[in-house]
PDB file of C-alpha atoms in Angstrom:
ATOM      1  CA  UNK Q  17     -20.237 -37.767  15.131  1.00  0.00           C
ATOM      2  CA  UNK Q  18     -23.063 -35.197  13.537  1.00  0.00           C
ATOM      3  CA  UNK Q  19     -26.039 -37.088  15.335  1.00  0.00           C
ATOM      4  CA  UNK Q  20     -25.052 -35.040  18.772  1.00  0.00           C
ATOM      5  CA  UNK Q  21     -27.749 -32.399  19.548  1.00  0.00           C
ATOM      6  CA  UNK Q  22     -27.213 -29.223  20.749  1.00  0.00           C
ATOM      7  CA  UNK Q  23     -28.392 -30.604  24.523  1.00  0.00           C
ATOM      8  CA  UNK Q  24     -25.555 -32.702  24.541  1.00  0.00           C
ATOM      9  CA  UNK Q  25     -22.551 -31.089  23.408  1.00  0.00           C
ATOM     10  CA  UNK Q  26     -23.900 -28.585  26.145  1.00  0.00           C
ATOM     11  CA  UNK Q  27     -24.217 -31.486  29.204  1.00  0.00           C
ATOM     12  CA  UNK Q  28     -20.862 -32.443  27.787  1.00  0.00           C
ATOM     13  CA  UNK Q  29     -19.466 -29.347  28.387  1.00  0.00           C
ATOM     14  CA  UNK Q  30     -20.768 -28.885  31.397  1.00  0.00           C
ATOM     15  CA  UNK Q  31     -19.601 -32.165  33.018  1.00  0.00           C
ATOM     16  CA  UNK Q  32     -16.322 -30.952  31.953  1.00  0.00           C
ATOM     17  CA  UNK Q  33     -16.739 -28.223  34.007  1.00  0.00           C
ATOM     18  CA  UNK Q  34     -17.681 -29.423  36.523  1.00  0.00           C
ATOM     19  CA  UNK Q  35     -14.788 -32.334  36.616  1.00  0.00           C
ATOM     20  CA  UNK Q  36     -12.487 -29.762  36.507  1.00  0.00           C
ATOM     21  CA  UNK Q  37     -14.096 -28.003  39.708  1.00  0.00           C
ATOM     22  CA  UNK Q  38     -14.277 -31.227  41.457  1.00  0.00           C
ATOM     23  CA  UNK Q  39     -10.143 -32.026  40.309  1.00  0.00           C
ATOM     24  CA  UNK Q  40      -9.881 -28.789  42.099  1.00  0.00           C
ATOM     25  CA  UNK Q  41     -11.682 -29.229  44.880  1.00  0.00           C
ATOM     26  CA  UNK Q  42      -9.869 -32.498  45.684  1.00  0.00           C
ATOM     27  CA  UNK Q  43      -6.409 -31.138  44.916  1.00  0.00           C
ATOM     28  CA  UNK Q  44      -7.210 -28.201  47.593  1.00  0.00           C
ATOM     29  CA  UNK Q  45      -8.489 -30.850  50.117  1.00  0.00           C
ATOM     30  CA  UNK Q  46      -5.477 -33.312  49.495  1.00  0.00           C
ATOM     31  CA  UNK Q  47      -3.232 -29.854  49.888  1.00  0.00           C
ATOM     32  CA  UNK Q  48      -5.114 -28.963  53.169  1.00  0.00           C
ATOM     33  CA  UNK Q  49      -5.030 -32.167  54.408  1.00  0.00           C
ATOM     34  CA  UNK Q  50      -9.072 -31.328  55.191  1.00  0.00           C
ATOM     35  CA  UNK Q  51     -10.992 -34.682  56.091  1.00  0.00           C
ATOM     36  CA  UNK Q  52      -7.805 -37.013  55.946  1.00  0.00           C
ATOM     37  CA  UNK Q  53      -6.699 -36.155  59.199  1.00  0.00           C
ATOM     38  CA  UNK Q  54      -8.562 -39.530  61.238  1.00  0.00           C
ATOM     39  CA  UNK Q  55      -7.168 -41.622  58.171  1.00  0.00           C
ATOM     40  CA  UNK Q  56      -4.264 -44.106  58.218  1.00  0.00           C
ATOM     41  CA  UNK Q  57      -1.034 -43.127  56.730  1.00  0.00           C
ATOM     42  CA  UNK Q  58      -1.607 -46.397  54.547  1.00  0.00           C
ATOM     43  CA  UNK Q  59      -5.202 -46.290  53.974  1.00  0.00           C
ATOM     44  CA  UNK Q  60      -4.395 -42.107  53.110  1.00  0.00           C
ATOM     45  CA  UNK Q  61      -1.826 -43.265  49.967  1.00  0.00           C
ATOM     46  CA  UNK Q  62      -4.095 -45.887  48.822  1.00  0.00           C
ATOM     47  CA  UNK Q  63      -7.406 -43.577  48.937  1.00  0.00           C
ATOM     48  CA  UNK Q  64      -4.931 -40.532  47.286  1.00  0.00           C
ATOM     49  CA  UNK Q  65      -3.685 -43.111  43.849  1.00  0.00           C
ATOM     50  CA  UNK Q  66      -6.973 -44.379  43.928  1.00  0.00           C
ATOM     51  CA  UNK Q  67      -8.396 -41.015  43.830  1.00  0.00           C
ATOM     52  CA  UNK Q  68      -5.839 -39.592  41.195  1.00  0.00           C
ATOM     53  CA  UNK Q  69      -6.294 -42.846  39.053  1.00  0.00           C
ATOM     54  CA  UNK Q  70     -10.294 -42.238  38.779  1.00  0.00           C
ATOM     55  CA  UNK Q  71      -9.792 -38.610  38.037  1.00  0.00           C
ATOM     56  CA  UNK Q  72      -7.236 -38.569  35.311  1.00  0.00           C
ATOM     57  CA  UNK Q  73      -9.333 -41.303  33.683  1.00  0.00           C
ATOM     58  CA  UNK Q  74     -12.662 -39.057  34.143  1.00  0.00           C
ATOM     59  CA  UNK Q  75     -10.265 -36.110  32.814  1.00  0.00           C
ATOM     60  CA  UNK Q  76      -8.804 -38.203  29.648  1.00  0.00           C
ATOM     61  CA  UNK Q  77     -12.735 -39.557  28.638  1.00  0.00           C
ATOM     62  CA  UNK Q  78     -14.188 -35.365  29.372  1.00  0.00           C
ATOM     63  CA  UNK Q  79     -10.853 -34.612  27.299  1.00  0.00           C
ATOM     64  CA  UNK Q  80     -12.356 -37.304  24.372  1.00  0.00           C
ATOM     65  CA  UNK Q  81     -15.809 -36.030  24.613  1.00  0.00           C
ATOM     66  CA  UNK Q  82     -14.698 -32.363  24.222  1.00  0.00           C
ATOM     67  CA  UNK Q  83     -12.733 -33.253  21.116  1.00  0.00           C
ATOM     68  CA  UNK Q  84     -15.345 -35.051  19.612  1.00  0.00           C
ATOM     69  CA  UNK Q  85     -17.624 -32.065  20.081  1.00  0.00           C
ATOM     70  CA  UNK Q  86     -14.760 -29.559  18.868  1.00  0.00           C
ATOM     71  CA  UNK Q  87     -14.965 -31.527  15.284  1.00  0.00           C
ATOM     72  CA  UNK Q  88     -18.908 -31.074  15.231  1.00  0.00           C
ATOM     73  CA  UNK Q  89     -19.037 -27.575  16.349  1.00  0.00           C
ATOM     74  CA  UNK Q  90     -18.145 -24.748  13.931  1.00  0.00           C
ATOM     75  CA  UNK Q  91     -16.700 -21.392  15.616  1.00  0.00           C
ATOM     76  CA  UNK Q  92     -20.409 -19.812  16.176  1.00  0.00           C
ATOM     77  CA  UNK Q  93     -21.391 -22.609  18.152  1.00  0.00           C
ATOM     78  CA  UNK Q  94     -18.732 -22.678  20.675  1.00  0.00           C
ATOM     79  CA  UNK Q  95     -18.374 -18.685  20.936  1.00  0.00           C
ATOM     80  CA  UNK Q  96     -22.386 -19.141  21.452  1.00  0.00           C
ATOM     81  CA  UNK Q  97     -21.718 -21.334  24.112  1.00  0.00           C
ATOM     82  CA  UNK Q  98     -18.864 -19.647  25.817  1.00  0.00           C
ATOM     83  CA  UNK Q  99     -18.839 -15.712  26.309  1.00  0.00           C
ATOM     84  CA  UNK Q 100     -15.343 -15.686  26.511  1.00  0.00           C
ATOM     85  CA  UNK Q 101     -14.842 -17.578  22.804  1.00  0.00           C
ATOM     86  CA  UNK Q 102     -17.235 -14.512  21.253  1.00  0.00           C
ATOM     87  CA  UNK Q 103     -14.354 -11.855  22.295  1.00  0.00           C
ATOM     88  CA  UNK Q 104     -11.554 -13.688  21.359  1.00  0.00           C
ATOM     89  CA  UNK Q 105     -13.588 -14.792  17.771  1.00  0.00           C
ATOM     90  CA  UNK Q 106     -14.193 -11.227  17.143  1.00  0.00           C
ATOM     91  CA  UNK Q 107     -10.288 -10.580  17.845  1.00  0.00           C
ATOM     92  CA  UNK Q 108      -9.254 -12.959  15.822  1.00  0.00           C
ATOM     93  CA  UNK Q 109     -10.449 -11.875  12.074  1.00  0.00           C
ATOM     94  CA  UNK Q 110      -8.539  -8.281  12.474  1.00  0.00           C
ATOM     95  CA  UNK Q 111      -5.212  -9.825  14.087  1.00  0.00           C
ATOM     96  CA  UNK Q 112      -5.159 -12.524  11.404  1.00  0.00           C
ATOM     97  CA  UNK Q 113      -5.725  -9.274   8.389  1.00  0.00           C
ATOM     98  CA  UNK Q 114      -2.861  -7.329  10.613  1.00  0.00           C
ATOM     99  CA  UNK Q 115      -0.257 -10.059  10.551  1.00  0.00           C
ATOM    100  CA  UNK Q 116      -1.092 -11.478   6.802  1.00  0.00           C
ATOM    101  CA  UNK Q 117      -0.991  -8.098   5.657  1.00  0.00           C
ATOM    102  CA  UNK Q 118      -4.587  -8.182   4.468  1.00  0.00           C
ATOM    103  CA  UNK Q 119      -6.027  -4.541   3.328  1.00  0.00           C
ATOM    104  CA  UNK Q 120      -9.223  -3.517   1.893  1.00  0.00           C
ATOM    105  CA  UNK Q 121      -7.582  -1.172  -0.652  1.00  0.00           C
ATOM    106  CA  UNK Q 122      -8.495  -2.985  -4.622  1.00  0.00           C
ATOM    107  CA  UNK Q 123      -5.354  -3.946  -6.094  1.00  0.00           C
ATOM    108  CA  UNK Q 124      -4.642  -2.674  -9.539  1.00  0.00           C
ATOM    109  CA  UNK Q 125      -5.263  -5.220 -11.960  1.00  0.00           C
ATOM    110  CA  UNK Q 126      -1.970  -5.972 -14.768  1.00  0.00           C
ATOM    111  CA  UNK Q 127      -4.126  -4.201 -17.608  1.00  0.00           C
ATOM    112  CA  UNK Q 128      -4.272  -1.041 -15.500  1.00  0.00           C
ATOM    113  CA  UNK Q 129      -0.658  -0.894 -15.309  1.00  0.00           C
ATOM    114  CA  UNK Q 130       0.065  -1.412 -18.573  1.00  0.00           C
ATOM    115  CA  UNK Q 131      -2.354   1.045 -19.779  1.00  0.00           C
ATOM    116  CA  UNK Q 132      -1.125   3.979 -17.600  1.00  0.00           C
ATOM    117  CA  UNK Q 133       2.449   3.037 -18.836  1.00  0.00           C
ATOM    118  CA  UNK Q 134       1.792   3.025 -22.419  1.00  0.00           C
ATOM    119  CA  UNK Q 135      -0.508   6.606 -21.642  1.00  0.00           C
ATOM    120  CA  UNK Q 136       2.783   8.076 -20.035  1.00  0.00           C
ATOM    121  CA  UNK Q 137       4.815   6.621 -22.719  1.00  0.00           C
ATOM    122  CA  UNK Q 138       2.488   8.223 -25.648  1.00  0.00           C
ATOM    123  CA  UNK Q 139       2.717  11.614 -23.783  1.00  0.00           C
ATOM    124  CA  UNK Q 140       6.316  12.005 -22.843  1.00  0.00           C
ATOM    125  CA  UNK Q 141       6.902  10.620 -26.909  1.00  0.00           C
ATOM    126  CA  UNK Q 142       4.094  13.508 -27.935  1.00  0.00           C
ATOM    127  CA  UNK Q 143       6.018  15.946 -25.875  1.00  0.00           C
ATOM    128  CA  UNK Q 144       9.360  14.920 -27.355  1.00  0.00           C
ATOM    129  CA  UNK Q 145       7.807  15.891 -31.138  1.00  0.00           C
ATOM    130  CA  UNK Q 146       6.062  18.586 -30.424  1.00  0.00           C
ATOM    131  CA  UNK Q 147       9.755  20.015 -29.043  1.00  0.00           C
ATOM    132  CA  UNK Q 148      11.725  18.975 -32.177  1.00  0.00           C
ATOM    133  CA  UNK Q 149       9.009  20.124 -34.624  1.00  0.00           C
ATOM    134  CA  UNK Q 150       9.091  23.721 -32.643  1.00  0.00           C
ATOM    135  CA  UNK Q 151      12.836  23.730 -33.183  1.00  0.00           C
ATOM    136  CA  UNK Q 152      13.289  22.698 -36.296  1.00  0.00           C
ATOM    137  CA  UNK Q 153      10.409  25.209 -37.587  1.00  0.00           C
ATOM    138  CA  UNK Q 154      12.635  28.128 -35.219  1.00  0.00           C
ATOM    139  CA  UNK Q 155      15.688  26.616 -37.158  1.00  0.00           C
ATOM    140  CA  UNK Q 156      14.748  27.269 -40.764  1.00  0.00           C
ATOM    141  CA  UNK Q 157      12.931  30.501 -39.324  1.00  0.00           C
ATOM    142  CA  UNK Q 158      15.791  31.903 -38.835  1.00  0.00           C
ATOM    143  CA  UNK Q 159      18.412  29.887 -42.339  1.00  0.00           C
ATOM    144  CA  UNK Q 160      15.478  31.766 -44.186  1.00  0.00           C
ATOM    145  CA  UNK Q 161      14.114  34.606 -43.106  1.00  0.00           C
ATOM    146  CA  UNK Q 162      17.116  36.439 -41.189  1.00  0.00           C
ATOM    147  CA  UNK Q 163      20.092  34.854 -43.545  1.00  0.00           C
ATOM    148  CA  UNK Q 164      22.829  37.277 -43.249  1.00  0.00           C
ATOM    149  CA  UNK Q 165      25.873  35.915 -45.818  1.00  0.00           C
ATOM    150  CA  UNK Q 166      28.907  37.579 -43.933  1.00  0.00           C
ATOM    151  CA  UNK Q 167      30.059  35.258 -40.763  1.00  0.00           C
ATOM    152  CA  UNK Q 168      29.448  38.966 -38.323  1.00  0.00           C
ATOM    153  CA  UNK Q 169      29.351  38.962 -34.688  1.00  0.00           C
ATOM    154  CA  UNK Q 170      25.269  38.957 -34.602  1.00  0.00           C
ATOM    155  CA  UNK Q 171      25.697  35.763 -36.720  1.00  0.00           C
ATOM    156  CA  UNK Q 172      27.728  33.812 -34.372  1.00  0.00           C
ATOM    157  CA  UNK Q 173      26.038  34.594 -31.702  1.00  0.00           C
ATOM    158  CA  UNK Q 174      22.602  33.239 -33.146  1.00  0.00           C
ATOM    159  CA  UNK Q 175      24.442  30.419 -34.083  1.00  0.00           C
ATOM    160  CA  UNK Q 176      25.457  29.454 -30.856  1.00  0.00           C
ATOM    161  CA  UNK Q 177      22.454  30.392 -29.062  1.00  0.00           C
ATOM    162  CA  UNK Q 178      20.479  28.065 -31.912  1.00  0.00           C
ATOM    163  CA  UNK Q 179      23.122  25.467 -31.300  1.00  0.00           C
ATOM    164  CA  UNK Q 180      22.801  25.545 -27.400  1.00  0.00           C
ATOM    165  CA  UNK Q 181      19.377  25.372 -27.270  1.00  0.00           C
ATOM    166  CA  UNK Q 182      19.103  22.347 -29.637  1.00  0.00           C
ATOM    167  CA  UNK Q 183      21.287  20.319 -27.083  1.00  0.00           C
ATOM    168  CA  UNK Q 184      20.006  21.465 -24.080  1.00  0.00           C
ATOM    169  CA  UNK Q 185      16.796  20.241 -25.841  1.00  0.00           C
ATOM    170  CA  UNK Q 186      18.191  16.846 -26.664  1.00  0.00           C
ATOM    171  CA  UNK Q 187      19.246  16.394 -22.871  1.00  0.00           C
ATOM    172  CA  UNK Q 188      16.299  16.588 -21.698  1.00  0.00           C
ATOM    173  CA  UNK Q 189      14.838  14.898 -23.665  1.00  0.00           C
ATOM    174  CA  UNK Q 190      16.706  11.741 -23.000  1.00  0.00           C
ATOM    175  CA  UNK Q 191      16.174  12.407 -18.768  1.00  0.00           C
ATOM    176  CA  UNK Q 192      14.299   9.043 -18.010  1.00  0.00           C
ATOM    177  CA  UNK Q 193      13.361  10.702 -14.716  1.00  0.00           C
ATOM    178  CA  UNK Q 194      12.692  14.185 -15.792  1.00  0.00           C
ATOM    179  CA  UNK Q 195       8.999  14.945 -13.894  1.00  0.00           C
ATOM    180  CA  UNK Q 196       7.910  18.531 -13.322  1.00  0.00           C
ATOM    181  CA  UNK Q 197       8.404  20.618 -10.271  1.00  0.00           C
ATOM    182  CA  UNK Q 198       6.739  20.380  -7.337  1.00  0.00           C
ATOM    183  CA  UNK Q 199       5.251  23.605  -8.086  1.00  0.00           C
ATOM    184  CA  UNK Q 200       3.356  22.315 -11.053  1.00  0.00           C
ATOM    185  CA  UNK Q 201       2.424  19.339  -9.113  1.00  0.00           C
ATOM    186  CA  UNK Q 202       0.513  21.292  -6.534  1.00  0.00           C
ATOM    187  CA  UNK Q 203      -1.317  23.921  -9.239  1.00  0.00           C
ATOM    188  CA  UNK Q 204      -2.607  20.317 -10.815  1.00  0.00           C
ATOM    189  CA  UNK Q 205      -3.690  18.975  -7.737  1.00  0.00           C
ATOM    190  CA  UNK Q 206      -5.794  21.930  -7.040  1.00  0.00           C
ATOM    191  CA  UNK Q 207      -7.169  22.753 -10.527  1.00  0.00           C
ATOM    192  CA  UNK Q 208      -8.647  19.251 -10.441  1.00  0.00           C
ATOM    193  CA  UNK Q 209     -11.147  20.020  -7.797  1.00  0.00           C
ATOM    194  CA  UNK Q 210     -13.222  22.469  -9.696  1.00  0.00           C
ATOM    195  CA  UNK Q 211     -11.842  21.575 -13.280  1.00  0.00           C
ATOM    196  CA  UNK Q 212     -13.390  18.699 -15.415  1.00  0.00           C
ATOM    197  CA  UNK Q 213     -11.322  15.518 -16.080  1.00  0.00           C
ATOM    198  CA  UNK Q 214     -11.234  15.998 -19.815  1.00  0.00           C
ATOM    199  CA  UNK Q 215      -9.774  19.732 -18.893  1.00  0.00           C
ATOM    200  CA  UNK Q 216      -7.505  18.519 -16.426  1.00  0.00           C
ATOM    201  CA  UNK Q 217      -5.800  16.294 -18.742  1.00  0.00           C
ATOM    202  CA  UNK Q 218      -5.261  19.217 -21.083  1.00  0.00           C
ATOM    203  CA  UNK Q 219      -3.967  21.130 -18.089  1.00  0.00           C
ATOM    204  CA  UNK Q 220      -1.266  18.324 -17.577  1.00  0.00           C
ATOM    205  CA  UNK Q 221      -0.385  18.260 -21.518  1.00  0.00           C
ATOM    206  CA  UNK Q 222      -0.003  21.923 -20.877  1.00  0.00           C
ATOM    207  CA  UNK Q 223       2.835  21.651 -18.293  1.00  0.00           C
ATOM    208  CA  UNK Q 224       4.368  19.426 -19.908  1.00  0.00           C
ATOM    209  CA  UNK Q 225       5.386  21.252 -22.717  1.00  0.00           C
ATOM    210  CA  UNK Q 226       6.489  24.070 -20.191  1.00  0.00           C
ATOM    211  CA  UNK Q 227       9.913  23.516 -21.819  1.00  0.00           C
ATOM    212  CA  UNK Q 228       8.773  24.626 -25.333  1.00  0.00           C
ATOM    213  CA  UNK Q 229       7.477  28.588 -23.025  1.00  0.00           C
ATOM    214  CA  UNK Q 230      10.828  28.080 -21.606  1.00  0.00           C
ATOM    215  CA  UNK Q 231      12.715  28.084 -24.822  1.00  0.00           C
ATOM    216  CA  UNK Q 232      10.295  31.027 -26.191  1.00  0.00           C
ATOM    217  CA  UNK Q 233      11.129  33.116 -23.340  1.00  0.00           C
ATOM    218  CA  UNK Q 234      15.119  32.343 -23.991  1.00  0.00           C
ATOM    219  CA  UNK Q 235      14.594  33.309 -27.335  1.00  0.00           C
ATOM    220  CA  UNK Q 236      12.934  36.409 -26.270  1.00  0.00           C
ATOM    221  CA  UNK Q 237      15.729  37.460 -23.868  1.00  0.00           C
ATOM    222  CA  UNK Q 238      18.137  36.984 -26.356  1.00  0.00           C
ATOM    223  CA  UNK Q 239      16.697  39.423 -28.369  1.00  0.00           C
ATOM    224  CA  UNK Q 240      16.881  41.834 -25.920  1.00  0.00           C
ATOM    225  CA  UNK Q 241      20.550  40.941 -24.726  1.00  0.00           C
ATOM    226  CA  UNK Q 242      21.051  41.370 -27.968  1.00  0.00           C
ATOM    227  CA  UNK Q 243      19.466  44.577 -28.951  1.00  0.00           C
ATOM    228  CA  UNK Q 244      20.984  45.972 -25.926  1.00  0.00           C
ATOM    229  CA  UNK Q 245      24.213  44.878 -27.086  1.00  0.00           C
ATOM    230  CA  UNK Q 246      23.769  46.744 -29.952  1.00  0.00           C
ATOM    231  CA  UNK Q 247      22.371  49.896 -28.952  1.00  0.00           C
ATOM    232  CA  UNK Q 248      26.247  49.903 -26.377  1.00  0.00           C
ATOM    233  CA  UNK Q 249      28.796  48.487 -29.006  1.00  0.00           C
ATOM    234  CA  UNK Q 250      27.099  49.915 -32.514  1.00  0.00           C
ATOM    235  CA  UNK Q 251      26.935  47.419 -34.272  1.00  0.00           C
TER     236      UNK Q 251
END
């Protein structure tokens, strides 16, 4: 099958087109009645049957030759022989990619996904550890430096304040879907355009320790409230 040359292939294609054109012309002549008016009815029927049988055999032979060429030729040869096929073949890869969801974006490897998951888990553990240590240090500072033997109103407020902060920190640390606010995310995305990657990572760690900063501000606010109540009620 591979012994056919390019000239023979083009010749077979040309013969197939000519056969189709001839069949179309014969059918048009039969429909319009041209060149058939002088024949007898029986002769017309016999001639029509004979010509139809010959055209059918010739069309079957040409179709067999064309299928034989299609098995040998590649897509590039067909597009070179017929300009219309070139447009179809140029559209076909794009249509195939669209149907089967092919994308130019590289897929992430399982190792990279696992590494990112471990990194996120490490950052979460580091944040919880720092928060817990900070709470313990603050508790010991209250217990050692500001130890008051009598259970006055100030002591009860201090105990309640520390207890609520510990409970709040434990609840926040157990939240699995805890995410930073949109404002902090916008700040980080803006600073990524100007800072090196090392500083961006450190900045993210600082923002993830935001709970420690919030607790410090809460302590400061509590102290201000206590001194305000003390000055008002002369405790």
